[in-house]
Amino acid sequence: MDFNKTEEQELLLSSLRELVNRHLPDDYMRKCDEEHREHSEFYKILVDNGFGLLGLPEKYGGTEVDTTTLILVAEELAALDAPTMCDKMLQADDILEFGSEEQKKIILDLIKQGKQAFSIGISEPQAGSDNNAIATTATRRNGKVYINGHKTFCTNADRSPYMLCLTRDLESNKPPAQSISMWLLPMDRPGVRLEPLHKLGMGYTSTFEVYLDDVAIEEKDLIGKENMGWLNLMKNLETERILTAAQCLGAAQCCFNDAVKYANQRVQFEKTIGSFQLIQEKLTYMKIKLENMRNMVYKCAWEKDNGQSIKLSSSLCKLYCAQSAFEVADDAVQIFGGIGYTLDCRVSRLWRDLRVYRIFGGTDQIQIHVAGREILRQAAKAM
Amino acid sequence: MNIIVCYKIVPEEQDIRVNPDRTLDFARAEWKLSLYDLNAVEAGMQIAEAVGGQVTALSVGDGKLENSKLKKAILSRGPEVLYLVIDEALSGADTYRTAQTLALAAEKIGFDLILCGEGSSDLYARQTGIQLGEILQIPVINNISKITPQNGLLLVERDLDDETEVLEVSLPAVVSVSAGINSTRIPGMKDILNAGKKPATEWRAGDVGLPVYESKVSPLHTLAPEQTDRKRIILDGDSEENIQALFENIRQAIKQ
């Protein structure tokens, strides 16, 4: 067993720390959250310093790295309370794999400028965890394709020139894997209407209901093969789970670091609060959770890099990290006490942000649904 | 233009412990690139990018230089080639010994310009660059805050107290740059991956013809400054009396 990072990974992480120290102002994240601004300035800095296209193929100007390196970057940025672009890269990778040359160019040009390229149009009011229930349609008429439907929880839909829009051919009566198509829908078309949703956390992203009323697009806007859109989504699904878990881990580490520092400074009853065993107990269990999360995330990435199936382990990892990271953040808030409940305190923001990780990218319950069936299947196979 | 950039490796200052007897404990300190030398590397890269040429990194010292992560670290900052003179005889070498070794290695490599940092971030003697120029018998200038290559010469600027001195320097030359000359580039993953593929040459002292010599100076000990007890005088508020009392206290402390 080798827990050492490679020299290249160590150098990369030290570059990231240098970048954050130099370019990320102390109050940047708080202000972006407060003013509902996205982290575009910092994305630009990441791109300009050669971190923007990490994980994308060489032929598109990216730097191919293994999953372990990618998750180390995501973890480190989150632990420094800095914006990460890794999730964007994976989504872009879907298009680079399945998209046309024209689509690739559009998306890459936007990403290279540190801009938001597209929002994700999967969820619909009746299709949340049950995304097979998608009912948005694509109909052909007069040489055009008309999109009709209602998408919801579309992150950054107002800031993205495109939406990755999933439609379903309901008339074919075929299963989702053979009846869902993916389109690169330009958001400036007539018939697109946005209604904002107001969230508890993640203020730096915007979230919308998107009504698509006879939105006319072209045949060339199809991504990959018609009715095979589900495949596009599946490509990076499991890696996205590990990446999400790595971000949880990083954010929890950030909360923990702040809490430990505070416990060493804050004096009550003429002692630092860290000298009370009730605080020490919290710190100890927070540390155990961090160790567990890190071990799961790294092992899962290692499995992926070694060509092993991560269907089960990525679900377990995402479930455990989303829950534990939130618990660590919650304990950090408790250690900070009243200050921890103010908006000036970083852990309160991370606490709000972390709550959603138990919901998006597959809820806790969906991870259990995936993992539970897989555990039984593997056991049945072994018998 | 063929540019040699000299650099040193130093212990991470945050991890140096002071023992109760004031001696220093380096056991936990990882070695890293000396901070100010990175400005010299950046200056070299900018010149090479402006007028063409090659940047070569050069360091001399003991076996700690063999650390492959440190080699990748310097090469990831841009230089295309790395030369090292590694010899246990160079462990803790003084500035003269260092300059002498750098001079021999530089002559063997060939150069138009040698760049050095402001000083090393550990001992900060700021002597090596000057001594290097003297040994090589070529123009040498330090504390340079701007370099513009022009018709085979360098136009350099040096900030003085109230004015900026602009000088023309003929090549070959040794130039030590100030820490404020530039903002260093941060290596991305591509730079880091490429660094491992760049050529690195290791010489022994004998390979560059370094004569055996006995240093006329040897350190007796290196001790952290003695800690003085805090006075624990707290003045609350910014009234005229308080300011006067603060002033008096400082005056007394300086007198002692």
XYZ file of C-alpha atoms in Angstrom:
639
model
C 0.000 0.000 0.000
C 1.413 3.334 -0.988
C -0.147 6.496 0.367
C 2.547 8.739 -1.098
C 1.593 11.310 -3.671
C 3.791 11.407 -6.768
C 6.296 14.252 -7.064
C 4.196 15.693 -9.852
C 1.087 15.657 -7.677
C 2.951 17.314 -4.813
C 4.270 20.022 -7.135
C 0.818 20.533 -8.612
C -0.735 20.961 -5.170
C 1.977 23.396 -4.157
C 1.302 25.368 -7.360
C -2.382 25.458 -6.454
C -1.598 26.775 -2.972
C 0.642 29.439 -4.491
C -2.099 30.418 -6.923
C -4.733 30.682 -4.200
C -2.439 32.618 -1.847
C -1.595 35.064 -4.567
C -4.888 35.526 -6.351
C -7.784 34.738 -4.040
C -8.686 37.708 -1.839
C -9.734 36.774 1.724
C -13.335 37.861 1.352
C -13.832 36.709 -2.255
C -15.892 33.628 -1.509
C -18.054 35.390 1.070
C -18.755 38.266 -1.310
C -19.587 35.996 -4.247
C -22.032 34.142 -2.002
C -23.544 37.353 -0.664
C -23.792 39.142 -4.004
C -24.803 36.019 -5.944
C -21.851 36.327 -8.266
C -20.137 33.360 -9.836
C -16.410 32.810 -9.429
C -15.593 33.872 -12.974
C -12.505 35.939 -12.082
C -10.935 32.992 -10.320
C -11.934 30.561 -13.089
C -10.098 32.854 -15.482
C -7.040 32.737 -13.236
C -7.193 28.947 -13.107
C -7.384 28.827 -16.904
C -4.611 31.394 -17.416
C -2.296 29.433 -15.139
C -2.813 26.127 -16.879
C -5.281 24.555 -14.479
C -8.411 25.231 -16.512
C -8.408 22.278 -18.831
C -7.100 19.736 -16.362
C -8.430 16.288 -17.151
C -9.411 17.114 -20.739
C -7.768 15.377 -23.699
C -4.448 16.739 -24.982
C -5.833 17.297 -28.491
C -8.208 19.940 -27.142
C -5.455 21.774 -25.303
C -6.168 19.967 -22.053
C -3.810 18.159 -19.731
C -4.674 14.513 -19.309
C -4.318 13.413 -15.717
C -5.504 10.371 -13.842
C -8.559 10.395 -11.590
C -6.394 10.501 -8.462
C -4.734 13.736 -9.555
C -8.082 15.246 -10.469
C -9.590 14.490 -7.082
C -6.465 15.754 -5.283
C -6.924 19.062 -7.071
C -10.624 19.223 -6.225
C -9.920 18.372 -2.582
C -7.108 20.902 -2.243
C -9.073 23.765 -3.787
C -12.086 23.008 -1.594
C -9.864 22.768 1.494
C -8.452 26.202 0.658
C -12.029 27.462 0.259
C -11.310 28.228 -3.391
C -13.550 27.584 -6.397
C -12.893 24.391 -8.350
C -13.550 23.839 -12.031
C -13.174 20.087 -12.000
C -16.888 19.358 -12.291
C -17.140 21.672 -15.283
C -14.311 19.769 -16.913
C -16.100 16.462 -16.591
C -19.248 17.891 -18.116
C -17.183 19.353 -20.943
C -15.597 15.957 -21.391
C -19.037 14.531 -22.190
C -19.364 16.923 -25.100
C -15.813 16.393 -26.291
C -16.523 12.676 -26.403
C -19.882 12.806 -28.119
C -20.282 16.284 -29.606
C -19.717 17.465 -33.175
C -16.596 19.456 -34.116
C -18.632 22.662 -34.095
C -20.052 21.922 -30.633
C -16.602 21.105 -29.298
C -15.251 24.401 -30.562
C -18.100 26.424 -29.045
C -17.724 24.791 -25.637
C -13.921 24.864 -25.525
C -13.765 28.525 -26.519
C -16.078 29.413 -23.631
C -14.229 27.253 -21.108
C -10.871 28.689 -22.151
C -12.210 32.125 -21.210
C -13.223 30.773 -17.802
C -16.881 31.202 -18.782
C -19.892 29.104 -18.042
C -20.637 27.155 -21.223
C -23.878 25.363 -20.480
C -26.366 24.534 -17.784
C -27.625 21.014 -17.267
C -31.230 20.387 -18.275
C -32.013 17.008 -16.799
C -34.350 17.519 -13.826
C -38.007 18.279 -14.375
C -40.724 18.813 -11.757
C -41.847 15.176 -12.038
C -38.360 13.861 -12.831
C -35.978 14.385 -9.913
C -34.371 11.224 -8.590
C -36.639 9.437 -11.049
C -34.983 10.947 -14.099
C -36.546 8.291 -16.314
C -39.699 10.366 -16.007
C -38.343 13.095 -18.268
C -41.173 14.390 -20.454
C -39.566 17.179 -22.479
C -39.990 16.435 -26.173
C -38.214 17.173 -29.436
C -40.535 17.366 -32.435
C -39.531 17.867 -36.070
C -41.427 20.423 -38.141
C -40.486 22.439 -41.245
C -36.861 21.325 -41.105
C -36.478 22.473 -37.509
C -36.520 20.721 -34.164
C -38.965 22.114 -31.606
C -38.311 21.579 -27.903
C -41.200 21.631 -25.447
C -40.981 21.038 -21.715
C -40.226 22.340 -18.246
C -36.748 21.924 -16.743
C -35.964 22.706 -13.124
C -32.951 23.189 -10.831
C -30.919 24.409 -13.800
C -27.740 25.777 -12.268
C -26.453 28.996 -13.852
C -29.055 28.885 -16.620
C -28.988 32.696 -16.806
C -25.204 32.803 -17.207
C -24.850 29.993 -19.698
C -25.266 30.528 -23.432
C -26.347 26.884 -23.798
C -28.244 24.163 -22.001
C -27.499 20.448 -22.207
C -31.126 19.590 -22.696
C -32.432 16.039 -22.360
C -35.566 15.101 -24.264
C -37.483 11.838 -24.395
C -39.228 10.124 -27.275
C -42.357 9.158 -25.369
C -44.133 7.632 -28.380
C -41.494 4.978 -28.995
C -42.393 3.221 -25.710
C -38.731 2.265 -25.452
C -36.698 2.291 -22.186
C -34.797 5.506 -21.339
C -31.483 4.080 -22.542
C -32.985 3.939 -26.037
C -35.273 6.950 -26.063
C -33.463 9.901 -24.481
C -31.636 12.444 -26.639
C -29.248 15.226 -25.669
C -29.266 18.651 -27.329
C -27.059 21.712 -27.076
C -29.856 24.223 -26.779
C -28.991 27.915 -27.374
C -30.602 29.904 -24.559
C -31.154 33.041 -26.637
C -33.951 31.437 -28.684
C -37.552 32.633 -28.451
C -39.677 30.432 -26.190
C -37.036 30.098 -23.426
C -38.284 31.585 -20.155
C -36.488 31.602 -16.789
C -37.900 31.756 -13.273
C -35.360 31.982 -10.458
C -35.257 29.597 -7.483
C -33.852 30.940 -4.209
C -31.540 28.593 -2.372
C -30.279 28.160 1.189
C -26.638 27.982 0.156
C -24.275 28.017 -2.811
C -25.111 31.661 -3.383
C -22.439 31.913 -6.049
C -24.532 29.777 -8.377
C -27.918 30.795 -9.714
C -30.720 28.279 -10.064
C -33.723 28.397 -12.368
C -36.887 26.848 -13.574
C -36.611 26.877 -17.359
C -39.759 26.800 -19.470
C -39.197 25.665 -23.036
C -42.136 26.637 -25.210
C -41.731 25.519 -28.812
C -38.064 26.478 -28.848
C -36.796 26.064 -32.399
C -33.326 24.539 -32.727
C -31.430 22.819 -35.548
C -30.651 19.180 -36.307
C -26.980 19.977 -35.779
C -27.700 20.810 -32.132
C -28.075 17.119 -31.332
C -25.201 15.815 -29.188
C -24.092 12.308 -30.140
C -26.654 9.864 -31.475
C -30.379 10.381 -31.276
C -32.104 8.359 -28.524
C -28.691 7.436 -27.086
C -28.321 10.552 -24.881
C -28.340 8.473 -21.739
C -24.970 7.024 -22.756
C -23.435 10.523 -22.905
C -24.466 11.114 -19.308
C -23.222 7.758 -18.079
C -19.651 8.259 -19.290
C -18.420 10.263 -16.324
C -21.216 9.587 -13.853
C -19.165 7.480 -11.474
C -16.109 9.736 -11.667
C -18.396 12.674 -10.910
C -19.480 10.913 -7.746
C -15.880 10.612 -6.523
C -15.229 14.206 -7.495
C -18.279 15.368 -5.561
C -17.047 13.344 -2.585
C -13.593 14.932 -2.894
C -15.145 18.396 -2.769
C -17.085 17.415 0.356
C -13.862 16.161 1.890
C -12.027 19.398 1.086
C -14.790 21.621 2.434
C -14.986 19.528 5.623
C -11.217 19.800 6.019
C -11.522 23.573 5.729
C -14.208 23.645 8.466
C -12.072 21.393 10.651
C -8.952 23.561 10.228
C -10.910 26.661 11.199
C -12.505 24.909 14.175
C -9.203 23.579 15.545
C -7.611 27.001 15.253
C -10.543 28.593 17.024
C -10.532 25.959 19.786
C -6.915 26.873 20.473
C -7.686 30.592 20.674
C -11.116 31.086 22.182
C -10.984 31.456 25.948
C -13.948 30.670 28.210
C -13.821 29.951 31.953
C -10.202 31.175 31.783
C -9.122 28.336 29.503
C -9.048 27.805 25.765
C -12.195 25.935 24.804
C -9.934 23.284 23.236
C -8.878 22.253 26.717
C -12.402 21.033 27.447
C -12.887 17.372 26.687
C -16.295 17.949 25.107
C -14.574 20.008 22.409
C -11.753 17.481 22.149
C -14.317 14.753 21.608
C -15.827 16.710 18.730
C -12.429 17.330 17.157
C -11.491 13.682 17.511
C -14.594 12.391 15.766
C -14.340 15.081 13.105
C -10.793 13.931 12.433
C -11.873 10.285 12.192
C -14.535 11.238 9.655
C -11.995 13.179 7.620
C -9.624 10.210 7.615
C -12.415 7.856 6.567
C -13.564 10.184 3.811
C -10.044 10.632 2.499
C -9.375 6.903 2.504
C -12.591 6.186 0.632
C -12.088 8.928 -1.922
C -8.448 8.006 -2.633
C -9.174 4.285 -2.788
C -12.061 4.855 -5.143
C -9.916 7.018 -7.422
C -7.199 4.382 -7.295
C -9.706 1.703 -8.331
C -10.860 3.838 -11.235
C -7.255 4.459 -12.337
C -6.578 0.741 -12.158
C -9.505 -0.177 -14.337
C -11.634 -1.642 -11.560
C -15.381 -1.171 -11.346
C -16.377 1.666 -9.030
C -20.115 1.257 -9.389
C -20.517 0.200 -5.762
C -17.575 2.025 -4.204
C -18.363 5.382 -5.851
C -21.920 5.255 -4.473
C -20.720 4.340 -0.992
C -18.084 7.044 -1.193
C -20.463 9.791 -2.301
C -23.038 8.811 0.316
C -20.555 8.668 3.180
C -18.696 11.853 2.239
C -21.825 13.960 1.693
C -23.174 12.930 5.103
C -19.908 13.055 7.043
C -18.762 16.356 5.564
C -22.018 17.942 6.659
C -21.604 16.464 10.156
C -18.062 17.843 10.357
C -19.296 21.272 9.249
C -22.116 21.080 11.786
C -19.669 20.294 14.601
C -17.467 23.162 13.427
C -20.442 25.533 13.715
C -21.036 24.208 17.241
C -17.401 24.790 18.233
C -17.620 28.364 16.972
C -20.858 28.862 18.910
C -22.724 32.111 18.223
C -20.009 33.326 15.874
C -20.445 30.126 13.867
C -24.034 31.115 13.122
C -23.085 34.500 11.674
C -22.581 35.095 7.987
C -19.114 36.513 8.686
C -17.927 33.084 9.787
C -16.744 30.879 6.963
C -17.993 27.627 8.493
C -21.584 28.852 8.403
C -21.308 29.320 4.636
C -19.684 25.911 4.156
C -22.368 24.353 6.360
C -25.078 25.820 4.125
C -23.225 24.818 0.968
C -22.492 21.280 2.131
C -26.118 20.466 2.855
C -26.935 20.223 -0.825
C -24.307 17.557 -1.488
C -26.689 15.112 0.175
C -29.231 16.012 -2.494
C -27.510 16.688 -5.805
C -25.488 14.250 -7.898
C -27.822 11.528 -6.631
C -29.473 11.914 -3.220
C -28.372 9.876 -0.207
C -31.326 7.614 -0.895
C -30.407 7.092 -4.547
C -26.845 6.169 -3.551
C -28.300 3.597 -1.152
C -30.581 2.389 -3.953
C -27.565 1.913 -6.257
C -25.302 0.460 -3.573
C -27.887 -1.828 -1.956
C -28.833 -3.545 -5.195
C -25.186 -3.839 -6.218
C -24.223 -5.445 -2.885
C -26.963 -8.061 -3.307
C -26.104 -8.622 -6.980
C -22.424 -9.193 -6.223
C -23.294 -11.585 -3.409
C -25.724 -13.545 -5.622
C -23.058 -13.787 -8.332
C -20.529 -15.130 -5.850
C -22.833 -17.922 -4.729
C 20.726 34.724 -25.830
C 22.107 31.956 -23.654
C 21.063 32.669 -20.111
C 22.184 30.834 -17.003
C 20.030 31.283 -13.930
C 21.662 30.376 -10.625
C 19.555 29.049 -7.784
C 19.970 27.650 -4.324
C 17.933 25.211 -2.279
C 17.131 26.209 1.299
C 15.272 24.667 4.232
C 11.579 25.572 4.611
C 11.846 28.363 7.179
C 8.471 27.614 8.766
C 9.687 24.171 9.792
C 12.961 25.227 11.411
C 12.681 24.705 15.169
C 14.620 26.628 17.791
C 15.949 24.297 20.491
C 15.970 25.415 24.147
C 19.728 26.100 23.845
C 18.964 28.407 20.881
C 20.530 26.060 18.340
C 18.464 25.397 15.227
C 16.826 22.108 14.354
C 16.426 21.501 10.627
C 15.305 17.875 10.991
C 11.676 18.574 10.055
C 12.418 21.158 7.399
C 11.878 20.098 3.821
C 14.200 21.616 1.252
C 12.788 24.012 -1.276
C 13.817 26.491 -3.961
C 15.100 29.746 -2.538
C 12.320 32.271 -2.987
C 14.238 35.168 -4.585
C 15.907 32.912 -7.141
C 12.493 32.327 -8.680
C 12.467 35.994 -9.697
C 15.774 35.438 -11.501
C 14.278 32.425 -13.300
C 11.246 34.484 -14.315
C 13.473 37.347 -15.526
C 15.465 34.844 -17.598
C 12.322 33.358 -19.103
C 10.980 36.777 -20.036
C 14.227 37.723 -21.801
C 14.361 34.400 -23.679
C 10.719 34.802 -24.682
C 11.390 38.355 -25.898
C 14.597 37.865 -27.882
C 14.926 34.085 -28.148
C 17.545 31.868 -26.604
C 17.773 29.249 -23.956
C 17.492 29.411 -20.182
C 19.682 27.005 -18.224
C 19.301 26.507 -14.491
C 22.455 25.981 -12.449
C 23.021 25.128 -8.815
C 25.935 23.897 -6.748
C 25.865 22.165 -3.400
C 25.777 18.821 -1.635
C 23.712 15.685 -2.206
C 20.458 17.370 -1.259
C 20.403 18.794 -4.799
C 19.845 15.277 -6.144
C 16.239 15.369 -4.899
C 14.251 14.699 -8.070
C 11.236 16.705 -6.913
C 13.427 19.788 -6.532
C 14.869 19.239 -10.000
C 11.360 19.057 -11.431
C 10.380 22.088 -9.379
C 13.038 24.330 -10.919
C 12.498 22.986 -14.444
C 8.721 23.417 -14.153
C 9.368 27.149 -13.788
C 10.586 27.276 -17.372
C 14.335 26.534 -17.841
C 14.971 23.991 -20.595
C 18.172 22.512 -19.183
C 19.553 21.877 -15.718
C 23.160 21.626 -14.565
C 24.183 20.715 -11.031
C 27.583 20.524 -9.413
C 27.121 18.123 -6.529
C 29.882 17.381 -4.070
C 29.890 16.845 -0.337
C 32.814 19.306 -0.246
C 30.256 21.950 -1.229
C 28.015 21.271 1.778
C 27.392 24.601 3.497
C 29.840 26.313 1.113
C 30.426 30.026 1.751
C 29.626 32.609 -0.897
C 33.137 32.652 -2.356
C 33.288 28.881 -2.725
C 29.805 28.917 -4.242
C 30.680 31.713 -6.678
C 33.914 29.953 -7.645
C 32.067 26.720 -8.429
C 29.299 28.557 -10.306
C 31.956 30.383 -12.361
C 33.700 27.159 -13.380
C 30.417 25.478 -14.266
C 29.148 28.528 -16.176
C 32.351 28.696 -18.237
C 31.964 25.051 -19.091
C 28.294 25.504 -20.112
C 28.824 28.782 -22.001
C 26.623 31.862 -21.584
C 25.823 35.439 -22.576
C 24.139 36.365 -19.321
C 24.061 34.995 -15.800
C 21.113 35.929 -13.591
C 21.026 35.644 -9.816
C 18.362 36.413 -7.228
C 18.510 39.249 -4.740
C 20.007 36.950 -2.097
C 19.295 33.491 -0.763
C 16.160 33.259 1.355
C 18.075 31.541 4.178
C 21.352 33.430 4.711
C 20.691 36.412 2.438
C 24.365 37.430 2.207
C 23.809 38.939 -1.271
C 27.437 38.271 -2.155
C 27.385 35.344 -4.569
C 26.339 37.279 -7.676
C 28.921 40.010 -7.153
C 31.725 37.562 -6.432
C 30.710 35.489 -9.458
C 31.105 38.516 -11.746
C 34.453 39.341 -10.191
C 35.783 35.802 -10.614
C 34.625 35.713 -14.232
C 36.054 39.229 -14.781
C 32.890 40.439 -16.488
C 30.468 43.300 -15.725
C 28.366 42.627 -12.638
C 25.471 44.634 -11.264
C 22.939 43.963 -8.531
C 19.497 45.043 -7.287
C 18.105 45.366 -10.808
C 14.383 46.035 -11.066
C 13.997 45.992 -14.862
C 15.890 44.415 -17.744
C 15.366 45.298 -21.408
C 17.538 43.529 -23.984
C 18.553 45.993 -26.710
C 20.934 45.539 -29.653
C 23.028 42.928 -27.936
C 23.201 44.955 -24.730
C 21.046 45.123 -21.663
C 19.282 48.248 -20.536
C 18.790 47.793 -16.813
C 17.143 49.848 -14.108
C 18.074 50.079 -10.461
C 15.868 51.815 -7.917
C 17.779 54.134 -5.631
C 16.311 56.100 -2.714
C 14.854 58.951 -4.740
C 15.606 58.060 -8.306
C 15.952 55.258 -10.798
C 19.350 54.613 -12.288
C 19.279 53.436 -15.925
C 22.404 51.639 -17.057
C 23.637 50.000 -20.205
C 25.414 46.709 -19.585
C 27.504 44.940 -22.188
C 27.422 41.165 -22.426
C 28.513 38.770 -21.094
C 27.477 39.972 -17.644
C 26.188 38.871 -14.261
C 22.973 40.554 -13.101
C 21.303 40.085 -9.727
C 17.619 41.010 -9.828
C 15.550 42.517 -7.039
C 12.665 40.544 -5.565
C 10.216 43.069 -6.962
C 11.338 42.779 -10.591
C 8.472 40.513 -11.550
C 5.719 38.244 -10.413
C 6.843 34.659 -10.924
C 4.807 32.276 -13.027
C 3.093 29.394 -11.283
C 3.756 26.034 -12.932
C 0.672 24.267 -14.263
C 0.325 20.519 -14.701
C 1.761 20.608 -18.254
C 4.865 22.447 -17.030
C 5.250 19.972 -14.181
C 4.856 16.921 -16.420
C 7.314 18.361 -18.972
C 9.873 19.127 -16.276
C 10.578 15.441 -15.763
C 11.510 15.085 -19.447
C 14.055 17.917 -19.560
C 17.778 17.089 -19.535
C 19.662 17.372 -16.247
C 23.433 17.009 -15.972
C 25.195 16.314 -12.701
C 28.850 17.118 -12.307
C 31.215 16.448 -9.426
C 33.552 19.185 -8.194
C 36.387 17.566 -10.149
C 34.374 17.665 -13.394
C 34.434 21.456 -13.397
C 38.023 21.599 -12.116
C 37.204 23.002 -8.677
C 40.462 23.175 -6.738
C 40.597 21.604 -3.280
C 40.708 24.392 -0.811
C 40.363 24.990 2.838
C 37.884 27.646 3.821
C 39.415 30.456 5.832
C 36.109 30.939 7.588
C 34.212 28.320 9.528
C 31.025 28.928 11.497
C 31.392 28.265 15.221
C 27.668 28.156 15.879
C 24.359 29.445 14.586
C 22.007 30.553 17.338
C 18.549 32.085 17.371
C 18.430 35.548 18.958
C 17.788 35.575 22.688
C 14.154 36.105 23.555
C 13.480 39.071 25.767
C 10.565 38.983 28.159
C 7.566 40.978 27.119
C 7.016 44.120 29.170
C 3.266 43.521 29.372
C 2.438 47.226 29.510
C -1.023 47.828 28.104
C -2.150 51.344 27.218
C -5.836 51.551 26.477
C -7.108 54.297 24.158
C -5.446 56.950 22.024
C -5.454 59.940 24.392
C -2.568 62.406 24.353
C -1.264 60.995 27.682
C -1.327 57.450 26.381
C 0.561 58.367 23.228
C 3.113 60.223 25.349
C 3.414 57.202 27.658
C 3.880 54.872 24.653
C 6.595 57.151 23.311
C 8.326 57.282 26.703
C 8.241 53.505 27.011
C 9.766 53.020 23.585
C 12.436 55.624 24.374
C 13.324 53.866 27.601
C 13.489 50.500 25.842
C 15.811 51.833 23.151
C 18.081 53.435 25.735
C 18.611 50.199 27.636
